[in-house]
PDB file of C-alpha atoms in Angstrom:
ATOM      1  CA  ILE A   8      94.259 135.076  67.223  1.00 45.00           C
ATOM      2  CA  ARG A   9      95.384 135.842  63.683  1.00 54.00           C
ATOM      3  CA  ASP A  10      91.850 135.429  62.277  1.00 54.00           C
ATOM      4  CA  TYR A  11      90.051 137.316  65.060  1.00 50.00           C
ATOM      5  CA  PRO A  12      92.187 140.338  66.010  1.00 56.00           C
ATOM      6  CA  GLU A  13      89.270 141.865  67.882  1.00 62.00           C
ATOM      7  CA  THR A  14      89.874 139.303  70.672  1.00 62.00           C
ATOM      8  CA  LEU A  15      93.488 140.355  71.098  1.00 59.00           C
ATOM      9  CA  PRO A  16      92.904 143.038  73.778  1.00 66.00           C
ATOM     10  CA  PHE A  17      91.214 140.438  75.974  1.00 69.00           C
ATOM     11  CA  ILE A  18      94.029 137.917  75.382  1.00 65.00           C
ATOM     12  CA  HIS A  19      96.628 140.549  76.219  1.00 63.00           C
ATOM     13  CA  VAL A  20      94.906 141.526  79.458  1.00 72.00           C
ATOM     14  CA  VAL A  21      94.648 137.863  80.502  1.00 70.00           C
ATOM     15  CA  GLY A  22      98.291 137.284  79.575  1.00 65.00           C
ATOM     16  CA  THR A  23      99.401 140.227  81.686  1.00 69.00           C
ATOM     17  CA  LEU A  24      97.366 139.020  84.682  1.00 74.00           C
ATOM     18  CA  VAL A  25      98.808 135.517  84.333  1.00 69.00           C
ATOM     19  CA  LEU A  26     102.336 136.931  84.231  1.00 67.00           C
ATOM     20  CA  VAL A  27     101.682 138.922  87.416  1.00 72.00           C
ATOM     21  CA  LEU A  28     100.203 135.838  89.094  1.00 72.00           C
ATOM     22  CA  ILE A  29     103.209 133.734  88.078  1.00 68.00           C
ATOM     23  CA  ALA A  30     105.577 136.368  89.446  1.00 66.00           C
ATOM     24  CA  LEU A  31     103.746 136.433  92.790  1.00 72.00           C
ATOM     25  CA  MET A  32     103.699 132.617  92.981  1.00 69.00           C
ATOM     26  CA  SER A  33     107.422 132.455  92.196  1.00 64.00           C
ATOM     27  CA  ILE A  34     108.283 135.014  94.880  1.00 64.00           C
ATOM     28  CA  TYR A  35     106.142 133.138  97.433  1.00 67.00           C
ATOM     29  CA  LYS A  36     107.710 129.763  96.632  1.00 63.00           C
ATOM     30  CA  ILE A  37     111.237 131.141  96.669  1.00 59.00           C
ATOM     31  CA  ARG A  38     110.653 132.803 100.043  1.00 65.00           C
ATOM     32  CA  ARG A  39     109.059 129.647 101.470  1.00 62.00           C
ATOM     33  CA  LYS A  40     111.704 127.453  99.790  1.00 57.00           C
ATOM     34  CA  LYS A  41     109.007 125.173  98.421  1.00 54.00           C
ATOM     35  CA  ARG A  42     110.339 124.560  94.975  1.00 54.00           C
ATOM     36  CA  SER A  43     110.644 121.395  92.908  1.00 58.00           C
ATOM     37  CA  GLY A  44     112.149 120.803  89.511  1.00 64.00           C
ATOM     38  CA  THR A  45     108.752 120.124  87.948  1.00 64.00           C
ATOM     39  CA  GLU A  46     107.302 123.377  89.317  1.00 68.00           C
ATOM     40  CA  MET A  47     110.234 125.343  87.948  1.00 71.00           C
ATOM     41  CA  TYR A  48     109.739 123.797  84.487  1.00 72.00           C
ATOM     42  CA  LEU A  49     106.050 124.732  84.602  1.00 72.00           C
ATOM     43  CA  LEU A  50     106.827 128.287  85.684  1.00 72.00           C
ATOM     44  CA  MET A  51     109.413 128.542  82.901  1.00 75.00           C
ATOM     45  CA  ALA A  52     106.879 127.311  80.335  1.00 76.00           C
ATOM     46  CA  LEU A  53     104.180 129.737  81.494  1.00 74.00           C
ATOM     47  CA  ILE A  54     106.568 132.684  81.637  1.00 76.00           C
ATOM     48  CA  GLY A  55     107.802 131.874  78.127  1.00 76.00           C
ATOM     49  CA  LEU A  56     104.255 131.582  76.784  1.00 74.00           C
ATOM     50  CA  VAL A  57     103.159 134.860  78.342  1.00 74.00           C
ATOM     51  CA  PHE A  58     106.352 136.545  77.138  1.00 76.00           C
ATOM     52  CA  PHE A  59     105.570 135.631  73.533  1.00 75.00           C
ATOM     53  CA  VAL A  60     101.938 136.715  73.937  1.00 71.00           C
ATOM     54  CA  LEU A  61     103.137 140.091  75.220  1.00 73.00           C
ATOM     55  CA  ILE A  62     105.393 140.431  72.176  1.00 75.00           C
ATOM     56  CA  ASP A  63     102.253 139.942  70.065  1.00 71.00           C
ATOM     57  CA  ALA A  64     100.497 142.596  72.142  1.00 70.00           C
ATOM     58  CA  GLY A  65     103.314 145.045  71.622  1.00 72.00           C
ATOM     59  CA  LEU A  66     103.400 144.465  67.864  1.00 71.00           C
ATOM     60  CA  TYR A  67      99.620 144.672  67.612  1.00 68.00           C
ATOM     61  CA  TYR A  68      99.308 147.991  69.436  1.00 69.00           C
ATOM     62  CA  TYR A  69     102.323 149.426  67.667  1.00 70.00           C
ATOM     63  CA  PHE A  70     100.799 148.796  64.260  1.00 69.00           C
ATOM     64  CA  VAL A  71      97.351 149.963  65.370  1.00 65.00           C
ATOM     65  CA  ASN A  72      98.655 153.214  66.835  1.00 68.00           C
ATOM     66  CA  THR A  73     100.823 153.977  63.791  1.00 67.00           C
ATOM     67  CA  SER A  74      97.893 153.316  61.439  1.00 57.00           C
ATOM     68  CA  LEU A  75      99.875 150.626  59.635  1.00 54.00           C
ATOM     69  CA  SER A  76      98.346 147.439  58.363  1.00 54.00           C
ATOM     70  CA  ALA A  77      98.006 144.723  60.932  1.00 53.00           C
ATOM     71  CA  SER A  78     101.195 142.749  61.497  1.00 52.00           C
ATOM     72  CA  PRO A  79     101.301 138.983  61.142  1.00 53.00           C
ATOM     73  CA  ILE A  80     100.935 137.592  64.671  1.00 55.00           C
ATOM     74  CA  LEU A  81     103.376 134.711  64.936  1.00 59.00           C
ATOM     75  CA  ALA A  82     104.976 135.143  68.353  1.00 65.00           C
ATOM     76  CA  SER A  83     102.129 133.339  70.136  1.00 64.00           C
ATOM     77  CA  HIS A  84     102.733 130.299  67.960  1.00 68.00           C
ATOM     78  CA  TYR A  85     106.350 130.202  69.092  1.00 71.00           C
ATOM     79  CA  GLY A  86     105.137 130.724  72.635  1.00 70.00           C
ATOM     80  CA  MET A  87     102.921 127.630  72.385  1.00 72.00           C
ATOM     81  CA  MET A  88     105.820 125.640  70.942  1.00 75.00           C
ATOM     82  CA  PHE A  89     108.070 126.795  73.799  1.00 75.00           C
ATOM     83  CA  PHE A  90     105.364 125.890  76.330  1.00 72.00           C
ATOM     84  CA  VAL A  91     104.853 122.360  74.972  1.00 76.00           C
ATOM     85  CA  VAL A  92     108.584 121.616  74.550  1.00 78.00           C
ATOM     86  CA  THR A  93     109.343 122.830  78.093  1.00 75.00           C
ATOM     87  CA  LEU A  94     106.623 120.609  79.548  1.00 71.00           C
ATOM     88  CA  LEU A  95     107.971 117.639  77.572  1.00 76.00           C
ATOM     89  CA  MET A  96     111.418 118.344  78.980  1.00 75.00           C
ATOM     90  CA  SER A  97     109.950 118.258  82.502  1.00 71.00           C
ATOM     91  CA  ILE A  98     108.607 114.682  82.140  1.00 75.00           C
ATOM     92  CA  PRO A  99     111.861 112.889  83.176  1.00 76.00           C
ATOM     93  CA  ASN A 100     112.179 115.255  86.124  1.00 70.00           C
ATOM     94  CA  TYR A 101     108.533 114.625  87.103  1.00 71.00           C
ATOM     95  CA  ILE A 102     109.037 110.851  86.953  1.00 77.00           C
ATOM     96  CA  SER A 103     112.185 111.140  89.059  1.00 74.00           C
ATOM     97  CA  GLU A 104     110.405 113.271  91.682  1.00 70.00           C
ATOM     98  CA  PHE A 105     107.451 110.880  91.748  1.00 72.00           C
ATOM     99  CA  VAL A 106     109.706 107.849  92.292  1.00 77.00           C
ATOM    100  CA  ASN A 107     111.751 109.635  94.976  1.00 74.00           C
ATOM    101  CA  GLU A 108     108.612 110.775  96.811  1.00 74.00           C
ATOM    102  CA  ARG A 109     107.185 107.255  96.687  1.00 76.00           C
ATOM    103  CA  ASN A 110     110.441 105.782  98.012  1.00 74.00           C
ATOM    104  CA  GLU A 111     110.547 108.353 100.809  1.00 73.00           C
ATOM    105  CA  LYS A 112     107.010 107.468 101.843  1.00 73.00           C
ATOM    106  CA  LEU A 113     107.933 103.775 101.921  1.00 65.00           C
ATOM    107  CA  VAL A 114     111.006 104.529 104.034  1.00 69.00           C
ATOM    108  CA  PHE A 115     109.010 106.668 106.470  1.00 70.00           C
ATOM    109  CA  LYS A 116     106.317 104.005 106.699  1.00 68.00           C
ATOM    110  CA  HIS A 117     108.959 101.359 107.376  1.00 65.00           C
ATOM    111  CA  LEU A 118     110.523 103.496 110.108  1.00 69.00           C
ATOM    112  CA  ALA A 119     107.119 104.214 111.640  1.00 75.00           C
ATOM    113  CA  PHE A 120     106.383 100.492 112.004  1.00 78.00           C
ATOM    114  CA  THR A 121     109.884  99.165 112.810  1.00 87.00           C
ATOM    115  CA  ASP A 122     111.856  98.739 116.017  1.00 88.00           C
ATOM    116  CA  ALA A 123     115.310 100.254 115.465  1.00 86.00           C
ATOM    117  CA  LEU A 124     117.292  97.763 117.581  1.00 90.00           C
ATOM    118  CA  THR A 125     115.844  94.411 116.512  1.00 91.00           C
ATOM    119  CA  SER A 126     114.411  95.378 113.081  1.00 88.00           C
ATOM    120  CA  LEU A 127     111.151  93.720 114.140  1.00 92.00           C
ATOM    121  CA  GLY A 128     107.826  95.504 113.945  1.00 90.00           C
ATOM    122  CA  ASN A 129     106.850  97.840 116.773  1.00 91.00           C
ATOM    123  CA  ARG A 130     103.633  98.171 118.780  1.00 91.00           C
ATOM    124  CA  ALA A 131     101.965 100.217 116.020  1.00 90.00           C
ATOM    125  CA  ARG A 132     102.712  97.459 113.497  1.00 90.00           C
ATOM    126  CA  CYS A 133     101.332  94.817 115.848  1.00 91.00           C
ATOM    127  CA  GLU A 134      98.139  96.765 116.453  1.00 92.00           C
ATOM    128  CA  ASP A 135      97.705  97.396 112.735  1.00 92.00           C
ATOM    129  CA  VAL A 136      97.938  93.674 111.873  1.00 93.00           C
ATOM    130  CA  VAL A 137      95.563  92.625 114.659  1.00 94.00           C
ATOM    131  CA  LYS A 138      92.956  95.159 113.574  1.00 93.00           C
ATOM    132  CA  SER A 139      93.311  94.031 109.968  1.00 93.00           C
ATOM    133  CA  LEU A 140      92.744  90.378 110.921  1.00 93.00           C
ATOM    134  CA  ILE A 141      89.696  91.314 113.008  1.00 93.00           C
ATOM    135  CA  LEU A 142      88.292  93.420 110.190  1.00 92.00           C
ATOM    136  CA  ASN A 143      88.665  90.517 107.742  1.00 92.00           C
ATOM    137  CA  GLU A 144      87.231  88.045 110.305  1.00 90.00           C
ATOM    138  CA  VAL A 145      90.340  85.870 110.293  1.00 92.00           C
ATOM    139  CA  ASP A 146      91.026  83.683 113.349  1.00 93.00           C
ATOM    140  CA  PHE A 147      94.387  84.383 114.976  1.00 95.00           C
ATOM    141  CA  THR A 148      96.468  83.842 118.096  1.00 95.00           C
ATOM    142  CA  PHE A 149      98.148  86.731 119.871  1.00 96.00           C
ATOM    143  CA  ILE A 150     101.095  86.087 122.200  1.00 96.00           C
ATOM    144  CA  ILE A 151     102.933  88.521 124.466  1.00 96.00           C
ATOM    145  CA  PHE A 152     106.431  87.646 125.739  1.00 96.00           C
ATOM    146  CA  ASP A 153     108.186  89.342 128.645  1.00 94.00           C
ATOM    147  CA  LEU A 154     111.921  88.664 128.497  1.00 92.00           C
ATOM    148  CA  ASN A 155     113.499  87.703 131.824  1.00 90.00           C
ATOM    149  CA  TYR A 156     116.806  88.900 133.270  1.00 86.00           C
ATOM    150  CA  LEU A 157     117.305  91.920 130.975  1.00 89.00           C
ATOM    151  CA  LYS A 158     117.984  94.291 133.889  1.00 88.00           C
ATOM    152  CA  ARG A 159     120.291  91.759 135.502  1.00 89.00           C
ATOM    153  CA  VAL A 160     122.287  91.372 132.297  1.00 90.00           C
ATOM    154  CA  ASN A 161     122.453  95.159 131.784  1.00 89.00           C
ATOM    155  CA  ASP A 162     123.685  95.701 135.350  1.00 88.00           C
ATOM    156  CA  SER A 163     126.238  92.889 135.397  1.00 89.00           C
ATOM    157  CA  LEU A 164     127.451  92.672 131.794  1.00 89.00           C
ATOM    158  CA  GLY A 165     126.549  96.078 130.353  1.00 91.00           C
ATOM    159  CA  HIS A 166     123.984  97.373 127.913  1.00 89.00           C
ATOM    160  CA  LYS A 167     125.790  95.855 124.933  1.00 91.00           C
ATOM    161  CA  ALA A 168     125.098  92.417 126.367  1.00 91.00           C
ATOM    162  CA  GLY A 169     121.526  93.502 127.075  1.00 91.00           C
ATOM    163  CA  ASP A 170     121.113  94.481 123.428  1.00 92.00           C
ATOM    164  CA  ALA A 171     122.534  91.102 122.411  1.00 92.00           C
ATOM    165  CA  LEU A 172     119.937  89.437 124.650  1.00 92.00           C
ATOM    166  CA  LEU A 173     117.109  91.384 122.995  1.00 93.00           C
ATOM    167  CA  CYS A 174     118.383  90.744 119.469  1.00 93.00           C
ATOM    168  CA  GLY A 175     118.966  87.054 120.249  1.00 92.00           C
ATOM    169  CA  PHE A 176     115.396  86.665 121.460  1.00 93.00           C
ATOM    170  CA  ALA A 177     114.117  88.510 118.372  1.00 93.00           C
ATOM    171  CA  ASP A 178     116.098  86.140 116.124  1.00 93.00           C
ATOM    172  CA  ALA A 179     114.743  83.142 118.026  1.00 92.00           C
ATOM    173  CA  LEU A 180     111.143  84.274 117.557  1.00 93.00           C
ATOM    174  CA  THR A 181     111.742  84.891 113.850  1.00 92.00           C
ATOM    175  CA  ALA A 182     113.228  81.408 113.450  1.00 91.00           C
ATOM    176  CA  CYS A 183     110.499  79.719 115.507  1.00 91.00           C
ATOM    177  CA  PHE A 184     107.528  81.364 113.825  1.00 92.00           C
ATOM    178  CA  PRO A 185     108.361  81.889 110.134  1.00 88.00           C
ATOM    179  CA  LEU A 186     104.675  82.071 109.155  1.00 86.00           C
ATOM    180  CA  SER A 187     103.803  84.844 111.593  1.00 91.00           C
ATOM    181  CA  PRO A 188     102.399  87.950 109.862  1.00 92.00           C
ATOM    182  CA  ALA A 189     103.917  90.136 112.591  1.00 92.00           C
ATOM    183  CA  ILE A 190     106.667  89.633 115.180  1.00 94.00           C
ATOM    184  CA  CYS A 191     107.119  92.819 117.185  1.00 94.00           C
ATOM    185  CA  ARG A 192     108.995  94.413 120.029  1.00 94.00           C
ATOM    186  CA  ILE A 193     106.264  96.359 121.811  1.00 91.00           C
ATOM    187  CA  GLY A 194     108.265  97.680 124.760  1.00 86.00           C
ATOM    188  CA  GLY A 195     111.652  97.551 126.468  1.00 87.00           C
ATOM    189  CA  ASP A 196     111.730  93.806 127.134  1.00 91.00           C
ATOM    190  CA  GLU A 197     108.278  92.900 125.803  1.00 94.00           C
ATOM    191  CA  PHE A 198     107.644  91.204 122.490  1.00 96.00           C
ATOM    192  CA  ALA A 199     104.496  90.087 120.721  1.00 95.00           C
ATOM    193  CA  LEU A 200     103.683  87.883 117.794  1.00 94.00           C
ATOM    194  CA  ILE A 201     100.610  86.973 115.819  1.00 95.00           C
ATOM    195  CA  LEU A 202      99.834  83.555 114.420  1.00 95.00           C
ATOM    196  CA  PRO A 203      97.295  83.261 111.577  1.00 92.00           C
ATOM    197  CA  TYR A 204      95.240  80.540 113.261  1.00 93.00           C
ATOM    198  CA  ALA A 205      93.492  79.763 116.563  1.00 91.00           C
ATOM    199  CA  ASP A 206      93.843  75.975 116.538  1.00 91.00           C
ATOM    200  CA  LYS A 207      94.937  74.644 119.967  1.00 91.00           C
ATOM    201  CA  ALA A 208      96.704  71.541 118.655  1.00 92.00           C
ATOM    202  CA  LYS A 209      98.725  73.492 116.116  1.00 93.00           C
ATOM    203  CA  LEU A 210      99.528  76.116 118.718  1.00 92.00           C
ATOM    204  CA  LYS A 211     100.883  73.471 121.130  1.00 92.00           C
ATOM    205  CA  ILE A 212     103.200  72.100 118.423  1.00 93.00           C
ATOM    206  CA  ASP A 213     104.507  75.588 117.653  1.00 92.00           C
ATOM    207  CA  MET A 214     105.060  76.469 121.321  1.00 92.00           C
ATOM    208  CA  ASP A 215     106.950  73.195 121.892  1.00 92.00           C
ATOM    209  CA  ASN A 216     109.127  74.115 118.925  1.00 92.00           C
ATOM    210  CA  TYR A 217     109.591  77.558 120.464  1.00 92.00           C
ATOM    211  CA  GLU A 218     111.020  76.051 123.658  1.00 91.00           C
ATOM    212  CA  LYS A 219     113.580  74.108 121.588  1.00 90.00           C
ATOM    213  CA  CYS A 220     114.494  77.207 119.567  1.00 90.00           C
ATOM    214  CA  ILE A 221     115.072  79.210 122.738  1.00 91.00           C
ATOM    215  CA  VAL A 222     117.443  76.628 124.166  1.00 90.00           C
ATOM    216  CA  LYS A 223     119.396  76.436 120.911  1.00 90.00           C
ATOM    217  CA  LYS A 224     119.643  80.214 120.577  1.00 90.00           C
ATOM    218  CA  SER A 225     120.781  80.573 124.199  1.00 90.00           C
ATOM    219  CA  GLU A 226     123.709  78.272 123.457  1.00 89.00           C
ATOM    220  CA  GLU A 227     124.586  80.255 120.327  1.00 89.00           C
ATOM    221  CA  ILE A 228     124.763  83.683 121.991  1.00 88.00           C
ATOM    222  CA  GLY A 229     126.049  82.491 125.369  1.00 88.00           C
ATOM    223  CA  LEU A 230     123.206  84.117 127.264  1.00 87.00           C
ATOM    224  CA  SER A 231     120.166  82.565 128.913  1.00 86.00           C
ATOM    225  CA  LEU A 232     116.992  83.367 127.004  1.00 90.00           C
ATOM    226  CA  SER A 233     113.908  83.031 129.121  1.00 89.00           C
ATOM    227  CA  ALA A 234     110.515  84.690 128.881  1.00 92.00           C
ATOM    228  CA  ALA A 235     107.076  84.548 130.413  1.00 93.00           C
ATOM    229  CA  TYR A 236     104.296  84.612 127.852  1.00 94.00           C
ATOM    230  CA  GLY A 237     100.557  84.972 127.654  1.00 95.00           C
ATOM    231  CA  ILE A 238      98.344  83.657 124.860  1.00 95.00           C
ATOM    232  CA  ALA A 239      95.015  85.003 123.643  1.00 95.00           C
ATOM    233  CA  ARG A 240      93.024  83.419 120.820  1.00 94.00           C
ATOM    234  CA  SER A 241      90.480  85.368 118.834  1.00 92.00           C
ATOM    235  CA  ASP A 242      87.903  82.563 119.121  1.00 90.00           C
ATOM    236  CA  GLU A 243      87.884  83.026 122.910  1.00 91.00           C
ATOM    237  CA  MET A 244      86.187  86.404 122.518  1.00 88.00           C
ATOM    238  CA  LYS A 245      82.703  87.100 121.217  1.00 86.00           C
ATOM    239  CA  ASN A 246      83.689  90.431 119.703  1.00 89.00           C
ATOM    240  CA  PRO A 247      87.492  90.530 119.519  1.00 89.00           C
ATOM    241  CA  CYS A 248      89.212  93.902 119.479  1.00 92.00           C
ATOM    242  CA  TRP A 249      92.805  95.036 119.813  1.00 93.00           C
ATOM    243  CA  GLU A 250      92.414  96.273 123.394  1.00 93.00           C
ATOM    244  CA  GLY A 251      90.598  93.107 124.536  1.00 93.00           C
ATOM    245  CA  VAL A 252      93.075  90.720 122.912  1.00 94.00           C
ATOM    246  CA  PHE A 253      96.026  92.657 124.305  1.00 94.00           C
ATOM    247  CA  ARG A 254      94.609  92.754 127.840  1.00 94.00           C
ATOM    248  CA  MET A 255      93.876  89.013 127.816  1.00 95.00           C
ATOM    249  CA  ALA A 256      97.363  88.059 126.627  1.00 95.00           C
ATOM    250  CA  ASP A 257      99.010  90.571 128.989  1.00 94.00           C
ATOM    251  CA  ALA A 258      97.107  89.287 132.037  1.00 95.00           C
ATOM    252  CA  ARG A 259      98.043  85.674 131.243  1.00 94.00           C
ATOM    253  CA  MET A 260     101.659  86.671 130.708  1.00 94.00           C
ATOM    254  CA  TYR A 261     101.805  88.264 134.177  1.00 93.00           C
ATOM    255  CA  GLU A 262     100.238  85.123 135.692  1.00 93.00           C
ATOM    256  CA  MET A 263     103.020  83.017 134.146  1.00 92.00           C
ATOM    257  CA  LYS A 264     105.659  85.543 135.236  1.00 91.00           C
ATOM    258  CA  SER A 265     104.365  85.411 138.813  1.00 89.00           C
ATOM    259  CA  GLU A 266     104.584  81.601 138.794  1.00 86.00           C
ATOM    260  CA  MET A 267     108.134  81.746 137.452  1.00 83.00           C
ATOM    261  CA  HIS A 268     109.153  84.181 140.209  1.00 77.00           C
ATOM    262  CA  LYS A 269     107.631  81.915 142.861  1.00 76.00           C
ATOM    263  CA  LYS A 270     109.595  78.911 141.567  1.00 71.00           C
ATOM    264  CA  GLU A 271     112.786  80.948 141.441  1.00 66.00           C
ATOM    265  CA  PHE A 272     112.218  82.211 145.005  1.00 61.00           C
ATOM    266  CA  CYS A 273     111.637  78.647 146.283  1.00 60.00           C
ATOM    267  CA  LYS A 274     114.941  77.553 144.785  1.00 56.00           C
TER     268      LYS A 274
END
């Protein structure tokens, strides 16, 4: 600018337009209450820079109009220094905002995929894992559990006992299947889990262990844990999908539940 004063009118016009734009942006953000610390630092830096440029403009036109020799134009240099220093000062604030935003996203994601009562995954989490396994062509086993006697416990012992029944069953599943990529509560008294294999022999061993875990947990909480379940393996389907796997496991679970009701009625 000092070496080419003929460009100053253009610079001054641009500086004035930028200042007007900044003012309009600031008013809009303040009215919409969409401000962050980093944005305020940037606005401060731009306003400071334009302010110093306008000082140059004023000095320039003053000396031109009074027919004096051109003044040394130094204000813009200070404006650039102010701009750079202000942006450097905003770096810690930017890092803090970035970390907080990232943490908030993680929290929201956790809440979106978590059951509030049991801290297990929810239906969305279960569906997400199944689709991921299908996409990566990994064999898996999907099991749906329907917890028995929840309504009876709620009616006779209260909802606090019902919550204890649900949480006890959730703890039992977590203890029984530590290698499961997803153990979820998908409905009121329905749970689901995914096992990262489709081997029948291994599945039988794990389900036998499940029966032992359920008995042990029932003794611990003083409530009878019982559930009908249905199993669907990915290798049973030619083209597995979330809907198909879910329907297969759900249908088999209701078959088992019907058999359990028949036995209970006969008693």
